[in-house]
Amino acid sequence: MKRQRIGLSEHFTYQKILRFTLPSVIMAVFTSVYSIVDGVFVSKAVGDAAFAGLNLIFPFIMILGAVGLMIGSGGSALIAKTLGEGDRERALGYFSFFAIAISLLGVLLGGIGIAVVRPVAELLGRDASAEAVQNGVLYGTVLLAGLPFLMLQFCFQSFMVTAEKPMLGFLVTVAAGITNAVLDALFILGFRWELAGAAAATVVGQAVGGIAPIVYFARRNNASLLRFAKPRFEAKAFFQACANGSSELLSNISFSLVSILFNVQLLRLAGDNGIIAYGIIMYMSNIFFNIFFGFSMGIAPVVGYHFGAENRDELKNLRKKCFVVIAVLGIALTGLSEALAIPFARIFATTEEVFLLTRNGVWLYSFAYLLMGVSVFGSAFFTALNNGLVSASISFIRSFVFQCGMILLMPVLLGMNGVWLSAVFADIFACAVTVAFFLAMRKKYGY
């Protein structure tokens, strides 16, 4: 029997929360698969210098790509609120406007990125080998040429959920991931394009994820809450979307900056092997982070809708149940990470030194997952309430203050172990701040 579609306006039980957010979780996980697939092929078929170059430049690309995530998540919050208020025509106008804005920004930022990719790679890899820096320039140039596709894919992951089409978003993302994996094998192993082939495969996969939703929403249909209509070119709406989604931008920028700081510390302590080990650990971390992120983004439009409809009882219900889900996920992912440390390290490590660095790093870093989801959910929750200031504050404090502070402090105290434990202490402090914001805002929003 075909399951009935879950609407934004419904009362959400645990079962409905899990059913509604599962496609978003898988979407987010499959997005992280791009870099993992590239990493497997590059580390095994091209070499360590290429793998180091990939990890060196990837944070820079994600900083630019996060603009699409900002407008997508912030715009979705505004669209969901407008739908909750009962004004679908205005919501469709905003949706169409945001899609156009992201496309144009993708072209602009991609061009700027290509122009500065070499000096950026040289700056980030000042202690790395010359070959790793050159590989970073090559990989970055190709990916930046396809930046509009990455930004569109990011934004449509949020828009699909708001359109009550999370499963369609999941299928598009799976198609993009499969495309990437197949083309990696063809371009790297078949055509011998090496690192350039890995980058080209990623761009084509992102193009599938960015263009397929455009085709779907351009059709006239009643099966979706959203479709393309006459755009509402409103500067106020654009800046409101940016403000709402600023936490997601800050989170991604800070993740990239933290990655850069990790690379600096690891280059100092372990050379190129340190970058390689960190890149491997980040593959697992990105998957687990995206489970929390996908869940939070999946439930955000529901929160935004009930906020617009002024349904405080349902906001309270969502807040309580989501915290329970986050807690269970944190315990489960920590245990899973500890169990997978050795086999995961073996997949990527090409030398015994890299294997030992990676294994020990995973064992220590894993404890960050216990509390990581609290701040991720808190930021998305306040974005959905159209409170960009609180949402951005949570992201800023967690990422810029605690994570950057800990990665600078902990290696001084504990050496290499301090590098990995910095994330654990950062998330402990971030969890406390997030809970404080929830308590401070409970009367205002009635959740």
PDB file of C-alpha atoms in Angstrom, residues 83-330:
ATOM      1  CA  LEU A  83       2.889  29.368   3.119  1.00  0.00           C
ATOM      2  CA  GLY A  84       1.851  29.069   6.774  1.00  0.00           C
ATOM      3  CA  GLU A  85       0.374  32.556   6.527  1.00  0.00           C
ATOM      4  CA  GLY A  86      -1.739  31.351   3.602  1.00  0.00           C
ATOM      5  CA  ASP A  87      -0.130  33.418   0.791  1.00  0.00           C
ATOM      6  CA  ARG A  88       1.001  30.775  -1.713  1.00  0.00           C
ATOM      7  CA  GLU A  89       1.298  33.183  -4.653  1.00  0.00           C
ATOM      8  CA  ARG A  90       3.847  35.309  -2.816  1.00  0.00           C
ATOM      9  CA  ALA A  91       5.708  32.167  -1.713  1.00  0.00           C
ATOM     10  CA  LEU A  92       6.010  31.005  -5.342  1.00  0.00           C
ATOM     11  CA  GLY A  93       7.329  34.420  -6.357  1.00  0.00           C
ATOM     12  CA  TYR A  94      10.001  34.259  -3.679  1.00  0.00           C
ATOM     13  CA  PHE A  95      10.936  30.727  -4.704  1.00  0.00           C
ATOM     14  CA  SER A  96      11.444  31.703  -8.349  1.00  0.00           C
ATOM     15  CA  PHE A  97      13.421  34.805  -7.419  1.00  0.00           C
ATOM     16  CA  PHE A  98      15.786  32.883  -5.133  1.00  0.00           C
ATOM     17  CA  ALA A  99      16.506  30.256  -7.808  1.00  0.00           C
ATOM     18  CA  ILE A 100      17.500  32.987 -10.290  1.00  0.00           C
ATOM     19  CA  ALA A 101      19.619  34.819  -7.719  1.00  0.00           C
ATOM     20  CA  ILE A 102      21.552  31.673  -6.800  1.00  0.00           C
ATOM     21  CA  SER A 103      22.286  30.875 -10.441  1.00  0.00           C
ATOM     22  CA  LEU A 104      23.708  34.348 -11.111  1.00  0.00           C
ATOM     23  CA  LEU A 105      25.728  34.372  -7.907  1.00  0.00           C
ATOM     24  CA  GLY A 106      27.154  30.959  -8.796  1.00  0.00           C
ATOM     25  CA  VAL A 107      28.545  32.273 -12.083  1.00  0.00           C
ATOM     26  CA  LEU A 108      29.989  35.374 -10.396  1.00  0.00           C
ATOM     27  CA  LEU A 109      31.610  33.575  -7.475  1.00  0.00           C
ATOM     28  CA  GLY A 110      32.914  30.785  -9.712  1.00  0.00           C
ATOM     29  CA  GLY A 111      34.710  33.328 -11.894  1.00  0.00           C
ATOM     30  CA  ILE A 112      36.212  35.077  -8.873  1.00  0.00           C
ATOM     31  CA  GLY A 113      37.294  31.735  -7.424  1.00  0.00           C
ATOM     32  CA  ILE A 114      39.110  30.678 -10.604  1.00  0.00           C
ATOM     33  CA  ALA A 115      40.946  34.013 -10.662  1.00  0.00           C
ATOM     34  CA  VAL A 116      42.323  33.587  -7.140  1.00  0.00           C
ATOM     35  CA  VAL A 117      42.620  29.799  -6.771  1.00  0.00           C
ATOM     36  CA  ARG A 118      46.401  29.702  -7.230  1.00  0.00           C
ATOM     37  CA  PRO A 119      47.340  32.272  -4.570  1.00  0.00           C
ATOM     38  CA  VAL A 120      44.774  30.706  -2.241  1.00  0.00           C
ATOM     39  CA  ALA A 121      46.292  27.239  -2.740  1.00  0.00           C
ATOM     40  CA  GLU A 122      49.787  28.616  -2.168  1.00  0.00           C
ATOM     41  CA  LEU A 123      48.644  30.333   1.026  1.00  0.00           C
ATOM     42  CA  LEU A 124      46.850  27.274   2.399  1.00  0.00           C
ATOM     43  CA  GLY A 125      49.682  24.946   1.424  1.00  0.00           C
ATOM     44  CA  ARG A 126      52.673  27.055   2.410  1.00  0.00           C
ATOM     45  CA  ASP A 127      54.069  24.113   4.414  1.00  0.00           C
ATOM     46  CA  ALA A 128      52.912  21.455   1.920  1.00  0.00           C
ATOM     47  CA  SER A 129      54.841  20.047  -1.014  1.00  0.00           C
ATOM     48  CA  ALA A 130      54.872  21.940  -4.322  1.00  0.00           C
ATOM     49  CA  GLU A 131      53.172  18.976  -5.998  1.00  0.00           C
ATOM     50  CA  ALA A 132      50.304  19.035  -3.487  1.00  0.00           C
ATOM     51  CA  VAL A 133      49.786  22.767  -4.076  1.00  0.00           C
ATOM     52  CA  GLN A 134      49.737  22.327  -7.869  1.00  0.00           C
ATOM     53  CA  ASN A 135      47.225  19.502  -7.548  1.00  0.00           C
ATOM     54  CA  GLY A 136      45.062  21.741  -5.378  1.00  0.00           C
ATOM     55  CA  VAL A 137      45.060  24.413  -8.094  1.00  0.00           C
ATOM     56  CA  LEU A 138      44.051  21.870 -10.746  1.00  0.00           C
ATOM     57  CA  TYR A 139      41.248  20.295  -8.701  1.00  0.00           C
ATOM     58  CA  GLY A 140      39.959  23.669  -7.518  1.00  0.00           C
ATOM     59  CA  THR A 141      39.871  25.219 -10.994  1.00  0.00           C
ATOM     60  CA  VAL A 142      37.687  22.456 -12.409  1.00  0.00           C
ATOM     61  CA  LEU A 143      35.276  22.464  -9.458  1.00  0.00           C
ATOM     62  CA  LEU A 144      34.973  26.254  -9.474  1.00  0.00           C
ATOM     63  CA  ALA A 145      33.968  26.132 -13.143  1.00  0.00           C
ATOM     64  CA  GLY A 146      30.939  24.114 -12.008  1.00  0.00           C
ATOM     65  CA  LEU A 147      30.205  26.186  -8.882  1.00  0.00           C
ATOM     66  CA  PRO A 148      26.706  27.261 -10.065  1.00  0.00           C
ATOM     67  CA  PHE A 149      25.668  23.583 -10.120  1.00  0.00           C
ATOM     68  CA  LEU A 150      26.942  23.026  -6.564  1.00  0.00           C
ATOM     69  CA  MET A 151      25.086  26.100  -5.286  1.00  0.00           C
ATOM     70  CA  LEU A 152      21.860  25.103  -7.035  1.00  0.00           C
ATOM     71  CA  GLN A 153      22.090  21.582  -5.632  1.00  0.00           C
ATOM     72  CA  PHE A 154      22.571  22.959  -2.131  1.00  0.00           C
ATOM     73  CA  CYS A 155      19.578  25.289  -2.359  1.00  0.00           C
ATOM     74  CA  PHE A 156      17.212  22.769  -3.921  1.00  0.00           C
ATOM     75  CA  GLN A 157      17.889  20.304  -1.118  1.00  0.00           C
ATOM     76  CA  SER A 158      16.064  22.763   1.145  1.00  0.00           C
ATOM     77  CA  PHE A 159      13.444  23.805  -1.408  1.00  0.00           C
ATOM     78  CA  MET A 160      12.442  20.197  -2.130  1.00  0.00           C
ATOM     79  CA  VAL A 161      11.563  19.655   1.518  1.00  0.00           C
ATOM     80  CA  THR A 162       9.549  22.870   1.661  1.00  0.00           C
ATOM     81  CA  ALA A 163       7.711  21.715  -1.463  1.00  0.00           C
ATOM     82  CA  GLU A 164       6.713  18.550   0.474  1.00  0.00           C
ATOM     83  CA  LYS A 165       8.879  16.550  -1.944  1.00  0.00           C
ATOM     84  CA  PRO A 166      11.730  15.268   0.232  1.00  0.00           C
ATOM     85  CA  MET A 167      11.674  11.857  -1.479  1.00  0.00           C
ATOM     86  CA  LEU A 168      12.084  13.451  -4.900  1.00  0.00           C
ATOM     87  CA  GLY A 169      15.007  15.448  -3.543  1.00  0.00           C
ATOM     88  CA  PHE A 170      16.500  12.233  -2.237  1.00  0.00           C
ATOM     89  CA  LEU A 171      16.174  10.523  -5.636  1.00  0.00           C
ATOM     90  CA  VAL A 172      17.814  13.459  -7.407  1.00  0.00           C
ATOM     91  CA  THR A 173      20.706  13.421  -4.959  1.00  0.00           C
ATOM     92  CA  VAL A 174      21.151   9.663  -5.331  1.00  0.00           C
ATOM     93  CA  ALA A 175      21.208  10.069  -9.115  1.00  0.00           C
ATOM     94  CA  ALA A 176      23.851  12.773  -8.759  1.00  0.00           C
ATOM     95  CA  GLY A 177      25.951  10.582  -6.450  1.00  0.00           C
ATOM     96  CA  ILE A 178      25.750   7.551  -8.734  1.00  0.00           C
ATOM     97  CA  THR A 179      26.709   9.725 -11.699  1.00  0.00           C
ATOM     98  CA  ASN A 180      29.745  10.946  -9.824  1.00  0.00           C
ATOM     99  CA  ALA A 181      30.862   7.440  -8.822  1.00  0.00           C
ATOM    100  CA  VAL A 182      30.433   5.947 -12.311  1.00  0.00           C
ATOM    101  CA  LEU A 183      32.262   8.829 -13.973  1.00  0.00           C
ATOM    102  CA  ASP A 184      35.072   8.637 -11.411  1.00  0.00           C
ATOM    103  CA  ALA A 185      35.714   5.071 -12.519  1.00  0.00           C
ATOM    104  CA  LEU A 186      35.461   6.010 -16.204  1.00  0.00           C
ATOM    105  CA  PHE A 187      37.527   9.205 -16.123  1.00  0.00           C
ATOM    106  CA  ILE A 188      40.236   8.059 -13.678  1.00  0.00           C
ATOM    107  CA  LEU A 189      40.620   4.367 -14.440  1.00  0.00           C
ATOM    108  CA  GLY A 190      39.381   4.319 -18.040  1.00  0.00           C
ATOM    109  CA  PHE A 191      40.496   7.619 -19.588  1.00  0.00           C
ATOM    110  CA  ARG A 192      43.482   8.070 -17.196  1.00  0.00           C
ATOM    111  CA  TRP A 193      42.572  11.714 -16.514  1.00  0.00           C
ATOM    112  CA  GLU A 194      43.722  11.255 -12.904  1.00  0.00           C
ATOM    113  CA  LEU A 195      42.895  14.216 -10.593  1.00  0.00           C
ATOM    114  CA  ALA A 196      41.282  16.240 -13.372  1.00  0.00           C
ATOM    115  CA  GLY A 197      38.991  13.281 -14.043  1.00  0.00           C
ATOM    116  CA  ALA A 198      37.928  13.151 -10.393  1.00  0.00           C
ATOM    117  CA  ALA A 199      37.081  16.849 -10.474  1.00  0.00           C
ATOM    118  CA  ALA A 200      35.188  16.539 -13.770  1.00  0.00           C
ATOM    119  CA  ALA A 201      33.143  13.630 -12.425  1.00  0.00           C
ATOM    120  CA  THR A 202      32.175  15.696  -9.379  1.00  0.00           C
ATOM    121  CA  VAL A 203      31.056  18.628 -11.529  1.00  0.00           C
ATOM    122  CA  VAL A 204      28.880  16.427 -13.735  1.00  0.00           C
ATOM    123  CA  GLY A 205      27.295  14.855 -10.650  1.00  0.00           C
ATOM    124  CA  GLN A 206      26.569  18.298  -9.230  1.00  0.00           C
ATOM    125  CA  ALA A 207      25.057  19.343 -12.547  1.00  0.00           C
ATOM    126  CA  VAL A 208      22.578  16.469 -12.261  1.00  0.00           C
ATOM    127  CA  GLY A 209      21.693  17.598  -8.730  1.00  0.00           C
ATOM    128  CA  GLY A 210      21.299  21.229  -9.768  1.00  0.00           C
ATOM    129  CA  ILE A 211      19.517  20.971 -13.117  1.00  0.00           C
ATOM    130  CA  ALA A 212      17.043  18.132 -12.499  1.00  0.00           C
ATOM    131  CA  PRO A 213      15.057  20.152  -9.890  1.00  0.00           C
ATOM    132  CA  ILE A 214      14.865  23.087 -12.322  1.00  0.00           C
ATOM    133  CA  VAL A 215      13.248  20.808 -14.896  1.00  0.00           C
ATOM    134  CA  TYR A 216      10.788  19.497 -12.302  1.00  0.00           C
ATOM    135  CA  PHE A 217       9.722  22.884 -10.903  1.00  0.00           C
ATOM    136  CA  ALA A 218       9.415  24.392 -14.396  1.00  0.00           C
ATOM    137  CA  ARG A 219       6.561  21.964 -15.124  1.00  0.00           C
ATOM    138  CA  ARG A 220       2.995  22.949 -14.366  1.00  0.00           C
ATOM    139  CA  ASN A 221       1.711  20.531 -11.741  1.00  0.00           C
ATOM    140  CA  ASN A 222      -0.350  20.413  -8.565  1.00  0.00           C
ATOM    141  CA  ALA A 223       1.667  17.642  -6.914  1.00  0.00           C
ATOM    142  CA  SER A 224       4.078  20.085  -5.303  1.00  0.00           C
ATOM    143  CA  LEU A 225       3.616  23.055  -2.991  1.00  0.00           C
ATOM    144  CA  LEU A 226       6.212  24.922  -5.048  1.00  0.00           C
ATOM    145  CA  ARG A 227       6.720  25.579  -8.748  1.00  0.00           C
ATOM    146  CA  PHE A 228       8.286  28.332 -10.813  1.00  0.00           C
ATOM    147  CA  ALA A 229       6.048  31.360 -11.251  1.00  0.00           C
ATOM    148  CA  LYS A 230       6.521  35.067 -11.868  1.00  0.00           C
ATOM    149  CA  PRO A 231       9.519  36.052  -9.708  1.00  0.00           C
ATOM    150  CA  ARG A 232       9.102  38.643  -6.954  1.00  0.00           C
ATOM    151  CA  PHE A 233      12.298  40.687  -7.252  1.00  0.00           C
ATOM    152  CA  GLU A 234      12.306  42.090  -3.727  1.00  0.00           C
ATOM    153  CA  ALA A 235      15.581  43.205  -2.203  1.00  0.00           C
ATOM    154  CA  LYS A 236      14.036  42.991   1.268  1.00  0.00           C
ATOM    155  CA  ALA A 237      13.112  39.323   0.748  1.00  0.00           C
ATOM    156  CA  PHE A 238      16.588  38.551  -0.582  1.00  0.00           C
ATOM    157  CA  PHE A 239      18.348  40.120   2.386  1.00  0.00           C
ATOM    158  CA  GLN A 240      15.888  38.476   4.782  1.00  0.00           C
ATOM    159  CA  ALA A 241      16.703  35.094   3.235  1.00  0.00           C
ATOM    160  CA  CYS A 242      20.416  35.828   3.580  1.00  0.00           C
ATOM    161  CA  ALA A 243      19.936  36.872   7.211  1.00  0.00           C
ATOM    162  CA  ASN A 244      17.831  33.770   7.952  1.00  0.00           C
ATOM    163  CA  GLY A 245      20.403  31.488   6.350  1.00  0.00           C
ATOM    164  CA  SER A 246      23.491  33.312   7.589  1.00  0.00           C
ATOM    165  CA  SER A 247      24.039  30.622  10.215  1.00  0.00           C
ATOM    166  CA  GLU A 248      24.386  27.972   7.508  1.00  0.00           C
ATOM    167  CA  LEU A 249      26.866  30.199   5.656  1.00  0.00           C
ATOM    168  CA  LEU A 250      28.798  30.881   8.858  1.00  0.00           C
ATOM    169  CA  SER A 251      28.790  27.191   9.696  1.00  0.00           C
ATOM    170  CA  ASN A 252      30.276  26.245   6.342  1.00  0.00           C
ATOM    171  CA  ILE A 253      32.766  29.101   6.305  1.00  0.00           C
ATOM    172  CA  SER A 254      33.874  28.245   9.805  1.00  0.00           C
ATOM    173  CA  PHE A 255      34.109  24.551   8.903  1.00  0.00           C
ATOM    174  CA  SER A 256      36.428  25.537   6.081  1.00  0.00           C
ATOM    175  CA  LEU A 257      38.460  27.833   8.341  1.00  0.00           C
ATOM    176  CA  VAL A 258      38.673  25.118  10.989  1.00  0.00           C
ATOM    177  CA  SER A 259      39.854  22.717   8.286  1.00  0.00           C
ATOM    178  CA  ILE A 260      42.544  25.212   7.341  1.00  0.00           C
ATOM    179  CA  LEU A 261      43.637  25.516  10.989  1.00  0.00           C
ATOM    180  CA  PHE A 262      43.669  21.725  11.305  1.00  0.00           C
ATOM    181  CA  ASN A 263      45.880  21.537   8.210  1.00  0.00           C
ATOM    182  CA  VAL A 264      48.257  24.150   9.627  1.00  0.00           C
ATOM    183  CA  GLN A 265      48.601  22.285  12.927  1.00  0.00           C
ATOM    184  CA  LEU A 266      48.911  18.880  11.286  1.00  0.00           C
ATOM    185  CA  LEU A 267      51.466  20.073   8.751  1.00  0.00           C
ATOM    186  CA  ARG A 268      53.530  21.350  11.674  1.00  0.00           C
ATOM    187  CA  LEU A 269      53.195  18.119  13.657  1.00  0.00           C
ATOM    188  CA  ALA A 270      53.098  15.425  10.939  1.00  0.00           C
ATOM    189  CA  GLY A 271      53.696  16.967   7.498  1.00  0.00           C
ATOM    190  CA  ASP A 272      51.695  15.831   4.442  1.00  0.00           C
ATOM    191  CA  ASN A 273      50.693  12.650   6.293  1.00  0.00           C
ATOM    192  CA  GLY A 274      48.805  14.811   8.783  1.00  0.00           C
ATOM    193  CA  ILE A 275      46.719  16.400   6.016  1.00  0.00           C
ATOM    194  CA  ILE A 276      45.969  12.973   4.571  1.00  0.00           C
ATOM    195  CA  ALA A 277      44.875  11.586   7.952  1.00  0.00           C
ATOM    196  CA  TYR A 278      42.679  14.617   8.616  1.00  0.00           C
ATOM    197  CA  GLY A 279      41.095  14.302   5.172  1.00  0.00           C
ATOM    198  CA  ILE A 280      40.194  10.671   5.903  1.00  0.00           C
ATOM    199  CA  ILE A 281      38.719  11.541   9.309  1.00  0.00           C
ATOM    200  CA  MET A 282      36.711  14.377   7.777  1.00  0.00           C
ATOM    201  CA  TYR A 283      35.088  11.941   5.370  1.00  0.00           C
ATOM    202  CA  MET A 284      33.541  10.112   8.309  1.00  0.00           C
ATOM    203  CA  SER A 285      32.877  13.356  10.175  1.00  0.00           C
ATOM    204  CA  ASN A 286      31.121  14.891   7.172  1.00  0.00           C
ATOM    205  CA  ILE A 287      28.819  11.888   6.882  1.00  0.00           C
ATOM    206  CA  PHE A 288      27.883  12.004  10.561  1.00  0.00           C
ATOM    207  CA  PHE A 289      27.578  15.805  10.616  1.00  0.00           C
ATOM    208  CA  ASN A 290      25.314  15.626   7.577  1.00  0.00           C
ATOM    209  CA  ILE A 291      23.049  13.154   9.366  1.00  0.00           C
ATOM    210  CA  PHE A 292      22.440  15.819  12.009  1.00  0.00           C
ATOM    211  CA  PHE A 293      22.311  18.549   9.373  1.00  0.00           C
ATOM    212  CA  GLY A 294      19.929  16.650   7.079  1.00  0.00           C
ATOM    213  CA  PHE A 295      17.587  15.919   9.976  1.00  0.00           C
ATOM    214  CA  SER A 296      17.620  19.575  11.050  1.00  0.00           C
ATOM    215  CA  MET A 297      17.057  20.881   7.532  1.00  0.00           C
ATOM    216  CA  GLY A 298      14.341  18.302   6.969  1.00  0.00           C
ATOM    217  CA  ILE A 299      12.300  19.401   9.980  1.00  0.00           C
ATOM    218  CA  ALA A 300      12.977  23.150   9.540  1.00  0.00           C
ATOM    219  CA  PRO A 301      10.204  23.813   6.974  1.00  0.00           C
ATOM    220  CA  VAL A 302       7.707  22.150   9.332  1.00  0.00           C
ATOM    221  CA  VAL A 303       8.848  24.457  12.133  1.00  0.00           C
ATOM    222  CA  GLY A 304       8.643  27.460   9.791  1.00  0.00           C
ATOM    223  CA  TYR A 305       5.136  26.554   8.656  1.00  0.00           C
ATOM    224  CA  HIS A 306       3.764  26.230  12.196  1.00  0.00           C
ATOM    225  CA  PHE A 307       5.549  29.428  13.184  1.00  0.00           C
ATOM    226  CA  GLY A 308       3.759  31.257  10.365  1.00  0.00           C
ATOM    227  CA  ALA A 309       0.462  29.620  11.374  1.00  0.00           C
ATOM    228  CA  GLU A 310       1.100  30.625  15.038  1.00  0.00           C
ATOM    229  CA  ASN A 311       0.628  27.020  16.215  1.00  0.00           C
ATOM    230  CA  ARG A 312       2.655  27.069  19.437  1.00  0.00           C
ATOM    231  CA  ASP A 313       1.493  23.664  20.628  1.00  0.00           C
ATOM    232  CA  GLU A 314       2.996  22.011  17.576  1.00  0.00           C
ATOM    233  CA  LEU A 315       6.221  24.026  17.942  1.00  0.00           C
ATOM    234  CA  LYS A 316       6.548  22.674  21.482  1.00  0.00           C
ATOM    235  CA  ASN A 317       5.842  19.143  20.264  1.00  0.00           C
ATOM    236  CA  LEU A 318       8.478  19.426  17.538  1.00  0.00           C
ATOM    237  CA  ARG A 319      11.107  20.846  19.868  1.00  0.00           C
ATOM    238  CA  LYS A 320      10.665  18.077  22.463  1.00  0.00           C
ATOM    239  CA  LYS A 321      10.642  15.179  20.030  1.00  0.00           C
ATOM    240  CA  CYS A 322      13.537  16.481  17.957  1.00  0.00           C
ATOM    241  CA  PHE A 323      15.775  16.778  20.998  1.00  0.00           C
ATOM    242  CA  VAL A 324      15.094  13.125  21.810  1.00  0.00           C
ATOM    243  CA  VAL A 325      15.964  12.091  18.255  1.00  0.00           C
ATOM    244  CA  ILE A 326      19.174  14.150  18.345  1.00  0.00           C
ATOM    245  CA  ALA A 327      20.241  12.542  21.626  1.00  0.00           C
ATOM    246  CA  VAL A 328      19.699   9.002  20.328  1.00  0.00           C
ATOM    247  CA  LEU A 329      21.573   9.796  17.119  1.00  0.00           C
ATOM    248  CA  GLY A 330      24.512  11.210  19.079  1.00  0.00           C
TER     249      GLY A 330
END
